[in-house]
PDB file of C-alpha atoms and ligand atoms in Angstrom:
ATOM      1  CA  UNK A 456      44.595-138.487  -7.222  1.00 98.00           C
ATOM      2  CA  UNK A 457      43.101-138.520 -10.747  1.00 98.00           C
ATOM      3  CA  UNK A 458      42.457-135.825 -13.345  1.00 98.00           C
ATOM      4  CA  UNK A 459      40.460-135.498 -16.949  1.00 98.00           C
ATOM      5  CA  UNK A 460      39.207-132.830 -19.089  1.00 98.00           C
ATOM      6  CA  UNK A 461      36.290-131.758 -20.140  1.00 98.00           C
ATOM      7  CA  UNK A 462      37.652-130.168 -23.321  1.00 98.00           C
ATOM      8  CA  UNK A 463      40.554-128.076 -24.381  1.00 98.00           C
ATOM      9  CA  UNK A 464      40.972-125.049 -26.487  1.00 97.00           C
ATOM     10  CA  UNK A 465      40.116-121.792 -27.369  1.00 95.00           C
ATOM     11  CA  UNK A 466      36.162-122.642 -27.789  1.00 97.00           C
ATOM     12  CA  UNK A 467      36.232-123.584 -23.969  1.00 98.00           C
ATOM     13  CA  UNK A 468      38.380-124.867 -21.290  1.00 98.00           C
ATOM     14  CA  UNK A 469      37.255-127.023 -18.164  1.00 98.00           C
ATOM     15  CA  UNK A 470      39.740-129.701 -16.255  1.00 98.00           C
ATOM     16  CA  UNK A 471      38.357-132.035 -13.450  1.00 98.00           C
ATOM     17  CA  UNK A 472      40.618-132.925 -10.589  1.00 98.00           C
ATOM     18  CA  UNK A 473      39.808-135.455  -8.223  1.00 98.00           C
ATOM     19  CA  UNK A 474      41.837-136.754  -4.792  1.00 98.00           C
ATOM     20  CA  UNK A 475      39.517-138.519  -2.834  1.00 97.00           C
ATOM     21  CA  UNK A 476      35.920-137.995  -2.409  1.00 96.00           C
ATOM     22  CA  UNK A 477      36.674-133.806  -3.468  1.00 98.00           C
ATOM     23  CA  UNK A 478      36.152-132.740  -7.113  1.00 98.00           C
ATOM     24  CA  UNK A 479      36.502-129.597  -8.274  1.00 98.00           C
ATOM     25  CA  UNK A 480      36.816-127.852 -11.526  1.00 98.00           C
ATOM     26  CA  UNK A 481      39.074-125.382 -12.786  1.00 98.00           C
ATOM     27  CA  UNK A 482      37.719-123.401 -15.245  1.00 98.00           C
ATOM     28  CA  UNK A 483      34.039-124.163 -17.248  1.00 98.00           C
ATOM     29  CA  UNK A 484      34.225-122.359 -20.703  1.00 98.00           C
ATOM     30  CA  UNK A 485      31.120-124.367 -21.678  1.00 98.00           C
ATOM     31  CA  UNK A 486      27.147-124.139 -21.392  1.00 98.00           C
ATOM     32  CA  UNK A 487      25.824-125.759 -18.016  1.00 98.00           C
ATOM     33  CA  UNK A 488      23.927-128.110 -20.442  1.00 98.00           C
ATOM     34  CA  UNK A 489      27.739-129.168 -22.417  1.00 98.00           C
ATOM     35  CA  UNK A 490      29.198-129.405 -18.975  1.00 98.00           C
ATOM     36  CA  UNK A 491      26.719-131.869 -17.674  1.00 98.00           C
ATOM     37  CA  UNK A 492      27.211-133.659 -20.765  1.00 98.00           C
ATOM     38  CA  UNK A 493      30.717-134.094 -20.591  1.00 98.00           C
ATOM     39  CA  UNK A 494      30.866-134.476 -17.093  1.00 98.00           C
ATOM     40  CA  UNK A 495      28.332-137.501 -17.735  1.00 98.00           C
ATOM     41  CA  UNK A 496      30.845-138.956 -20.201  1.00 97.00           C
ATOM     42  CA  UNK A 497      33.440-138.950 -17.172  1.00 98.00           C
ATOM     43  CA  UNK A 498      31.327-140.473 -14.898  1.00 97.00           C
ATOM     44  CA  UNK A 499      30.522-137.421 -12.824  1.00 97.00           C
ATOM     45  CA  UNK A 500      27.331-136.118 -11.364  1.00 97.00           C
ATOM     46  CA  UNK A 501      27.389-132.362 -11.562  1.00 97.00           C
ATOM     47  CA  UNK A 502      25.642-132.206  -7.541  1.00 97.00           C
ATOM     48  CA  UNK A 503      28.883-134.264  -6.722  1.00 97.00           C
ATOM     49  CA  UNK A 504      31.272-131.010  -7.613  1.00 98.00           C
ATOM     50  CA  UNK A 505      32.778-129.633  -4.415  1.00 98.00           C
ATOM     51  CA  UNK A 506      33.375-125.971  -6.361  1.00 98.00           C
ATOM     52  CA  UNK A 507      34.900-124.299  -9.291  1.00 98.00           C
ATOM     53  CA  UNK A 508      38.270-122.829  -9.431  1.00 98.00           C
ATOM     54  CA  UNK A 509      38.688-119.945 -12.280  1.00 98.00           C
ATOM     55  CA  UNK A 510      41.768-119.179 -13.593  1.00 98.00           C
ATOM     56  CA  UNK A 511      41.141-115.430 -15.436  1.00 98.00           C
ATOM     57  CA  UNK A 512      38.222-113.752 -16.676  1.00 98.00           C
ATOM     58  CA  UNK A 513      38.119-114.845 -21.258  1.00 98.00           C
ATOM     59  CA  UNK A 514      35.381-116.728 -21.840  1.00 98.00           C
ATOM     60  CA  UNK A 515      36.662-119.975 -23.113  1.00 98.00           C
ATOM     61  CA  UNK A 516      37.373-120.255 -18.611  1.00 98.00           C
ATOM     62  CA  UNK A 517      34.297-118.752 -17.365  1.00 98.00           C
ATOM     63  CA  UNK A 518      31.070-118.940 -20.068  1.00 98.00           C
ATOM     64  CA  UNK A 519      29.339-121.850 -17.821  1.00 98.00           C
ATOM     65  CA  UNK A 520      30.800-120.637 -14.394  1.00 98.00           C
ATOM     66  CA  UNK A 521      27.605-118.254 -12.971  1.00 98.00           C
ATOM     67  CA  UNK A 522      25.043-120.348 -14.097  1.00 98.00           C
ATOM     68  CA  UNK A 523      26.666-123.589 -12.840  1.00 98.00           C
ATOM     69  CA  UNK A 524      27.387-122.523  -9.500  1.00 98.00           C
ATOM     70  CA  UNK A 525      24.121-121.346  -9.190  1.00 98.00           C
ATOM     71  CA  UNK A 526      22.434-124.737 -10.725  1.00 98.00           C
ATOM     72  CA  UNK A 527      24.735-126.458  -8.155  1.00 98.00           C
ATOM     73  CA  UNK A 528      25.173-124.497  -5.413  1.00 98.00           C
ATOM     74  CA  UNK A 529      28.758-124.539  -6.220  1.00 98.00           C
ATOM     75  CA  UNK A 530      30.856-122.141  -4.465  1.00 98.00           C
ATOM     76  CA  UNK A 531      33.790-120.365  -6.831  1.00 98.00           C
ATOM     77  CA  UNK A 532      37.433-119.394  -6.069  1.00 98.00           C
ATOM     78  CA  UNK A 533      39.096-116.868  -7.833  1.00 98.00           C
ATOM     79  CA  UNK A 534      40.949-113.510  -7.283  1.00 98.00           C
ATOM     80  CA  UNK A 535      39.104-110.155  -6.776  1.00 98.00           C
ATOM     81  CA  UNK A 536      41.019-108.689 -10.447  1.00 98.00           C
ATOM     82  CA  UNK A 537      39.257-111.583 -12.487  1.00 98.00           C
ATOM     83  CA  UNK A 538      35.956-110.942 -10.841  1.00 98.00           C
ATOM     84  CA  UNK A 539      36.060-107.732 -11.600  1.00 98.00           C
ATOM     85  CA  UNK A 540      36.328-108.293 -15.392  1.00 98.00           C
ATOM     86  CA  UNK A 541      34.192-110.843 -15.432  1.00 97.00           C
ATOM     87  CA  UNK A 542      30.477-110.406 -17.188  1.00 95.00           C
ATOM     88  CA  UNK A 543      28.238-113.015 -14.484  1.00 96.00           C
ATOM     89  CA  UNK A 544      29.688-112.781 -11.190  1.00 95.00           C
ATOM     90  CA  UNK A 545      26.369-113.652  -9.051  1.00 95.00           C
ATOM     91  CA  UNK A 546      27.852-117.062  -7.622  1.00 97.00           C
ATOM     92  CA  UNK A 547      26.653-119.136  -4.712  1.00 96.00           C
ATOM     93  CA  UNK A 548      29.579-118.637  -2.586  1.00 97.00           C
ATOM     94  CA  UNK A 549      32.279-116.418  -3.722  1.00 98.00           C
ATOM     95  CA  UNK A 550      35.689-116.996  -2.597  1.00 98.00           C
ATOM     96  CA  UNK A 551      38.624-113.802  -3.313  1.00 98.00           C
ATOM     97  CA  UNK A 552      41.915-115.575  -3.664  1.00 98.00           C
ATOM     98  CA  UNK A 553      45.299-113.959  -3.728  1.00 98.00           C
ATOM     99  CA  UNK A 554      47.596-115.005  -6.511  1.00 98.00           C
ATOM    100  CA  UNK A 555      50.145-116.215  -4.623  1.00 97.00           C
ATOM    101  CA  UNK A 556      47.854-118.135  -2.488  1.00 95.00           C
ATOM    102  CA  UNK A 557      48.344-121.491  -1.128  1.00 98.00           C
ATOM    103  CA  UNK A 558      44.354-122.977   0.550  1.00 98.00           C
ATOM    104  CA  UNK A 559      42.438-125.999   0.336  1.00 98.00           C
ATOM    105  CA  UNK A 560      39.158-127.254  -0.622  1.00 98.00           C
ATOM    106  CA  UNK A 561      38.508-130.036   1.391  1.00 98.00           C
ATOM    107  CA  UNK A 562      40.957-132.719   0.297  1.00 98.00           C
ATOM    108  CA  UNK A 563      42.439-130.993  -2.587  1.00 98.00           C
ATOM    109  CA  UNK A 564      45.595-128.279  -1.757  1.00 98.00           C
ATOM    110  CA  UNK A 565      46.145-125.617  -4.315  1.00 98.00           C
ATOM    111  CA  UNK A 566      48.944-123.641  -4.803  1.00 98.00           C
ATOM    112  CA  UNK A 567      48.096-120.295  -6.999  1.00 98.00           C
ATOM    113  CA  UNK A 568      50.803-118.474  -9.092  1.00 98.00           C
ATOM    114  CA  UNK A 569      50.361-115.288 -11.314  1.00 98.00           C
ATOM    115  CA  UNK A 570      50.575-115.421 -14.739  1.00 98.00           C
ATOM    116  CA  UNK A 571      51.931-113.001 -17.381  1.00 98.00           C
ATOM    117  CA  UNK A 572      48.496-112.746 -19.811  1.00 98.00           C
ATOM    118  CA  UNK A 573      46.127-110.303 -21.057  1.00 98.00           C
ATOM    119  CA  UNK A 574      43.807-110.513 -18.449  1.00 98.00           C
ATOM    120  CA  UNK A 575      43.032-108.548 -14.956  1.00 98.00           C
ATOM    121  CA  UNK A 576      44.626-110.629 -12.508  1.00 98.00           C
ATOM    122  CA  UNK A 577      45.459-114.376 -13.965  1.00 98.00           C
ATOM    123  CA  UNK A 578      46.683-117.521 -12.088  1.00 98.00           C
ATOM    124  CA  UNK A 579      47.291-120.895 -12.741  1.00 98.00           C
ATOM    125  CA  UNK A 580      47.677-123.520 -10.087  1.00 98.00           C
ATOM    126  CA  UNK A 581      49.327-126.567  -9.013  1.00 98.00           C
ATOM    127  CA  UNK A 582      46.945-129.066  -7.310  1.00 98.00           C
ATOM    128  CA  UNK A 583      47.967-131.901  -4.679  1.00 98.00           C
ATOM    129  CA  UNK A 584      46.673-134.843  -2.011  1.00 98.00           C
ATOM    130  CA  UNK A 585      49.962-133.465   0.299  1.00 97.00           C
ATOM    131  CA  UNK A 586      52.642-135.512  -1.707  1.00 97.00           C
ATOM    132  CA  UNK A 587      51.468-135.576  -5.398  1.00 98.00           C
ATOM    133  CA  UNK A 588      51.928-132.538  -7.855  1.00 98.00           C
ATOM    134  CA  UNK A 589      49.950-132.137 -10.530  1.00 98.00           C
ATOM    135  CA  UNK A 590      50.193-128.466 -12.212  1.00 98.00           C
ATOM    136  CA  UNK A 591      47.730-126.932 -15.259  1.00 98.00           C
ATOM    137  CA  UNK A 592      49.715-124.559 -17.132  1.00 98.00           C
ATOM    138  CA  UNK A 593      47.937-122.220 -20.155  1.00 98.00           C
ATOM    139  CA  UNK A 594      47.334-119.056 -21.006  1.00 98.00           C
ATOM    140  CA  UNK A 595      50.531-117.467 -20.618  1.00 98.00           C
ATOM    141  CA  UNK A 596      53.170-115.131 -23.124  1.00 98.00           C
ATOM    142  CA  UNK A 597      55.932-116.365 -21.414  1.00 98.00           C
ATOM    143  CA  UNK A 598      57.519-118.200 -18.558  1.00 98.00           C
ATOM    144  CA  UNK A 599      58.799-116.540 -15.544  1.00 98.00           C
ATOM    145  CA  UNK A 600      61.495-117.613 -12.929  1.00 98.00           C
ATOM    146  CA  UNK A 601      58.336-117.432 -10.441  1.00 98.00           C
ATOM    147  CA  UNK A 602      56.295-119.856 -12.977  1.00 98.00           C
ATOM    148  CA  UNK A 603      59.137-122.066 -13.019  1.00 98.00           C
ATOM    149  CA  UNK A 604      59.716-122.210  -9.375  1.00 98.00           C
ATOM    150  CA  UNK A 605      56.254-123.595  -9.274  1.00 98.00           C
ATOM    151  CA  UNK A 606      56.823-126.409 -11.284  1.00 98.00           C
ATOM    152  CA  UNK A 607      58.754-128.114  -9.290  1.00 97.00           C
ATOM    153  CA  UNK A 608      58.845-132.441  -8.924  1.00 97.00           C
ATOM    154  CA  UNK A 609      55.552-132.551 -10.626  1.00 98.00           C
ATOM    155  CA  UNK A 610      53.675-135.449 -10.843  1.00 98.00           C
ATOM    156  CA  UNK A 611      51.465-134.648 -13.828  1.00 98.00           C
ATOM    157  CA  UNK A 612      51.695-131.601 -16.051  1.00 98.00           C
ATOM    158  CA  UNK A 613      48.963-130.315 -18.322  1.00 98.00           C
ATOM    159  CA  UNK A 614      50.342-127.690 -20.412  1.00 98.00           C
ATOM    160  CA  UNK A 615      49.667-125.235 -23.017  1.00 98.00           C
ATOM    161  CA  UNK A 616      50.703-125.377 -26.889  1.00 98.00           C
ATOM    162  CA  UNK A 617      48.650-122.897 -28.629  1.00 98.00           C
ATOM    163  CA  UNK A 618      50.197-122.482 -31.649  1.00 98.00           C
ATOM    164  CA  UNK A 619      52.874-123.285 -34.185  1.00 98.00           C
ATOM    165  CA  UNK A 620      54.895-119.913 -34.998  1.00 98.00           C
ATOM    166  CA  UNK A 621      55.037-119.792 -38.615  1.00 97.00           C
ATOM    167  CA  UNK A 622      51.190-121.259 -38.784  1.00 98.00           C
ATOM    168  CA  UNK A 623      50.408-118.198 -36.575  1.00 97.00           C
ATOM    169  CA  UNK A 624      52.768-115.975 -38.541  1.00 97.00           C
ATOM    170  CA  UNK A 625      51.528-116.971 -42.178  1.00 97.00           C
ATOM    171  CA  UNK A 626      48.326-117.511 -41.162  1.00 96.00           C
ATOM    172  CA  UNK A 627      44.536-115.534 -41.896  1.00 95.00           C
ATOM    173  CA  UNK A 628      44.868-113.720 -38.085  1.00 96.00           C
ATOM    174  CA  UNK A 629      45.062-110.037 -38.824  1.00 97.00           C
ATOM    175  CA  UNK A 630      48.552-108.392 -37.647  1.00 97.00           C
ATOM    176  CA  UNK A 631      47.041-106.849 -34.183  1.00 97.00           C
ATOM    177  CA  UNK A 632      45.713-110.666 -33.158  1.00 96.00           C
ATOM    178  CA  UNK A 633      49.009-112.327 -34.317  1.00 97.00           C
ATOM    179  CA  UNK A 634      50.537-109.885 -31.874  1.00 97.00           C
ATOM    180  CA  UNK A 635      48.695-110.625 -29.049  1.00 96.00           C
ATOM    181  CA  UNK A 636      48.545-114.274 -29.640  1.00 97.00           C
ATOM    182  CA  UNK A 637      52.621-113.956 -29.784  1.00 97.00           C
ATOM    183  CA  UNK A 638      53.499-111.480 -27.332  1.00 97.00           C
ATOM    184  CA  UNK A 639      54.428-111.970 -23.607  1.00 97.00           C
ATOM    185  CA  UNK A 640      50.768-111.309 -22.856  1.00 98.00           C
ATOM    186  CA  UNK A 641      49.842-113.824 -25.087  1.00 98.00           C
ATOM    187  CA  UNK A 642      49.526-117.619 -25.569  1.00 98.00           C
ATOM    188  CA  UNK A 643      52.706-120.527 -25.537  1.00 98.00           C
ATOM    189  CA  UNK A 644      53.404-121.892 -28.762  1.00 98.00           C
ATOM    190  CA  UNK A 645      55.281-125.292 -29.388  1.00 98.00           C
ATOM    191  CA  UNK A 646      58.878-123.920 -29.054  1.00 98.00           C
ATOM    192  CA  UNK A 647      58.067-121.937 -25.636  1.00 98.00           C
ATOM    193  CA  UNK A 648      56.277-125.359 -24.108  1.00 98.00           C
ATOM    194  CA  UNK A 649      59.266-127.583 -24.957  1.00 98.00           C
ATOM    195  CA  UNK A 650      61.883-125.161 -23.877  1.00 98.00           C
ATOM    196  CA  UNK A 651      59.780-124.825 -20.426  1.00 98.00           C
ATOM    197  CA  UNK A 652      59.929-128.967 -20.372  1.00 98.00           C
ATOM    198  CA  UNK A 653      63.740-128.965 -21.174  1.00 98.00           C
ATOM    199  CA  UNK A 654      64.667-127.231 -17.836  1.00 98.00           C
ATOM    200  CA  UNK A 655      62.401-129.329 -15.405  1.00 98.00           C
ATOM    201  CA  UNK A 656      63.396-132.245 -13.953  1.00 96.00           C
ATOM    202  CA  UNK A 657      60.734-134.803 -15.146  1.00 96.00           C
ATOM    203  CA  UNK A 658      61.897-137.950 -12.984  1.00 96.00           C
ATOM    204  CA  UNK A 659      58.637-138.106 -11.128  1.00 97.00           C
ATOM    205  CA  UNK A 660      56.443-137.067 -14.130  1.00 97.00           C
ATOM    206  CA  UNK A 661      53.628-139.839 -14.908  1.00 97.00           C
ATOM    207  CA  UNK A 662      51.482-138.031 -17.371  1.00 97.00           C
ATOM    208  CA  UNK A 663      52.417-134.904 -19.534  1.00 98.00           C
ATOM    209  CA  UNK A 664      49.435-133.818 -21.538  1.00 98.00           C
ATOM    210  CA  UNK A 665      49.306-130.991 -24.143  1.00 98.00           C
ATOM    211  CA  UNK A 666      46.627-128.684 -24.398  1.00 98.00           C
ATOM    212  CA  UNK A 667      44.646-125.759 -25.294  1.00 98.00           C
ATOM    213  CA  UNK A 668      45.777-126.390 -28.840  1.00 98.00           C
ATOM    214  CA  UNK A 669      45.093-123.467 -31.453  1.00 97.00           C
ATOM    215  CA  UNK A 670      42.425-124.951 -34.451  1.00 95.00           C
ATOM    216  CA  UNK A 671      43.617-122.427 -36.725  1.00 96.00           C
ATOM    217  CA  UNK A 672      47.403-121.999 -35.936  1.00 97.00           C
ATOM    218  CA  UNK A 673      48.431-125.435 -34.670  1.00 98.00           C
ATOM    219  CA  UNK A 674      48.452-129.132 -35.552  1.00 97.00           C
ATOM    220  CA  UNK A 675      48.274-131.599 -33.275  1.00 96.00           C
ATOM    221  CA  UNK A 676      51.321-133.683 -34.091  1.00 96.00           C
ATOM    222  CA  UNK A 677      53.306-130.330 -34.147  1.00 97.00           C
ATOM    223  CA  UNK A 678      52.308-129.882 -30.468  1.00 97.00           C
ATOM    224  CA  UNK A 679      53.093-133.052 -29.555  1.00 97.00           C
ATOM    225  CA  UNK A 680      56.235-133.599 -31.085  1.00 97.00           C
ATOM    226  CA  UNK A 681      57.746-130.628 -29.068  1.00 98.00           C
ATOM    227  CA  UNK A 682      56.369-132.107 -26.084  1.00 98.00           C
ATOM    228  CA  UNK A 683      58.298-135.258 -26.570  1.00 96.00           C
ATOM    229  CA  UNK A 684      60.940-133.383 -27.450  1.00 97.00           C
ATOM    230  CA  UNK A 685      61.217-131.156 -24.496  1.00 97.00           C
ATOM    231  CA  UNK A 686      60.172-134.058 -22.685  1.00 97.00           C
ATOM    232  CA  UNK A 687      63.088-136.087 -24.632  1.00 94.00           C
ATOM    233  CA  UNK A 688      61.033-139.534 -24.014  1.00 92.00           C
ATOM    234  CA  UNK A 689      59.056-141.644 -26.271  1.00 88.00           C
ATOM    235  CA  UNK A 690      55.919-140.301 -28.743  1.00 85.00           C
ATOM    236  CA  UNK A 691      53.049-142.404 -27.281  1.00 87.00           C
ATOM    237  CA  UNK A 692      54.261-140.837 -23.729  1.00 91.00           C
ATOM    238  CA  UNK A 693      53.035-137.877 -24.393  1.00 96.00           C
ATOM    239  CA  UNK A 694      49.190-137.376 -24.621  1.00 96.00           C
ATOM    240  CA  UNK A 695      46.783-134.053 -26.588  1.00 97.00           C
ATOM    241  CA  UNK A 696      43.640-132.597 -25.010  1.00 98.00           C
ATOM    242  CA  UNK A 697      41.160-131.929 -27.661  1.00 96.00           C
ATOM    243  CA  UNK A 698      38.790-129.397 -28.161  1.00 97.00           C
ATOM    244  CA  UNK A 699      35.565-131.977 -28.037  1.00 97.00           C
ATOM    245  CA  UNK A 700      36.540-134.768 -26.089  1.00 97.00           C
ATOM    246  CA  UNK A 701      39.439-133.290 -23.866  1.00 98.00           C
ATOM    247  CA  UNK A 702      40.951-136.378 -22.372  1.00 98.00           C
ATOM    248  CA  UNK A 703      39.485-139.698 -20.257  1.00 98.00           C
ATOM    249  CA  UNK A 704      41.023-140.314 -16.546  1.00 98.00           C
ATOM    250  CA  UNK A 705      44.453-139.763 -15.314  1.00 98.00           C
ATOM    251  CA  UNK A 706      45.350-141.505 -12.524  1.00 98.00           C
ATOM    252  CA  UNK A 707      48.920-140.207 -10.681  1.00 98.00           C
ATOM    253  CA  UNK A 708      49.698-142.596  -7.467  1.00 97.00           C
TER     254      UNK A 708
HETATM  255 ZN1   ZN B  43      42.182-119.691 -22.863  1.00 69.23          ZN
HETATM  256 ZN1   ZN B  44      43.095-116.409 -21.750  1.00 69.23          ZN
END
């Protein structure tokens, strides 16, 4: 099982899992042209996509999903409140999902939680072969005792640190944005991702990555230092997405 991104942050979000010969996406915040692109860079033919999973409706998740699925042929899996809200909603194939859904896509298992955010009806998943774990975590206000549950004896953990509080706080957002960037609705900032790291057990975990990382209200060494912190294991352990390159190949075996 392998996984890479795309790109990270809030200009657009797109992760690429792999376990066998099934790939699918989850999320494309980009133009079908960027996509290609950086799908390219990681070796991927677009045509070789099995489908696109969507995580909630804000456009830094679903800019490139219409037009790609329809490029591709792609079919798209997602839950009937974020295709509501969604603008482009004329996919190939589309698939409702419930939140608390656990299906497949050929060799790929999912596992769908809800999420507290500001959006319809938001998930986030954990992905496996049938013994590996490998969860995607962002675009939350908090953690819940039902997020938690699901992030148990992971494998490999992407997971959101928006923003440094007192960046946020002191920063140019006007007070209604800092609000919603901070609230439960909101986004995790660096304190919120290590606490959620300090009460897993991490004994399995092979790659920890941090990402969707604030421009504006973050830095990256702030992220990562409460990831290795949380993590309580060495600096170069712990790995950033970026906005423009996202990250190369993880392998978790
Ligand atoms: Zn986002
Ligand atoms: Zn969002």
């Amino acid at each position: 099982m392998r996984f890479a991104s795309l790109g990270s942050g809030s200009k657009g979000n797109s992760t690429l899992i792999e376990v066998g010969s099934t790939r699918i996406l989850l999320d494309c915040g980009f133009s079908v042209k960027e996509t290609e692109k950086r799908l390219l860079r990681l070796g991927c033919e677009p045509s070789s996509i099995d489908g696109v999973v969507v995580t909630h409706e804000h456009g830094d998740h679903v800019n490139g999903v219409g037009r790609l699925s329809r490029k591709y042929k792609l079919p798209v899996w997602l839950t009937v409140g974020t295709h509501h809200a969604s603008k482009d909603t004329g996919f190939e194939i589309t698939n409702f999902i419930d939140p608390h859904d656990a299906f497949s896509i050929n060799d790929i298992h999912l596992q769908a939680f809800p999420v507290p955010h500001d959006a319809r009806e938001p998930c986030q998943f954990v992905f496996s072969d049938g013994s590996l774990r490998l969860a995607v975590l962002s675009d939350l206000g908090r953690e819940t005792p039902h997020v938690m549950e699901n992030l148990v004896s992971l494998d490999g953990l992407m997971l959101e640190c928006n923003y440094d509080h007192d960046m946020l706080m002191t920063g140019e957002y006007p007070y209604s944005l800092k609000q919603r960037v901070s609230g439960g609705l909101g986004h995790l900032d660096n304190r919120q991702s290590e606490a959620i790291l300090k009460k897993l057990d991490l004994s399995k975990m092979q790659h920890l990555i941090g990402g969707h990382v604030s421009e504006k209200n973050n830095l990256k060494e702030y992220a990562q230092s409460a990831l290795y912190r949380g993590a309580d294991c060495e600096s170069e352990w712990v790995s950033m997405a970026c906005q423009e390159h996202g990250f190369s190949w993880r392998e978790i075996s």
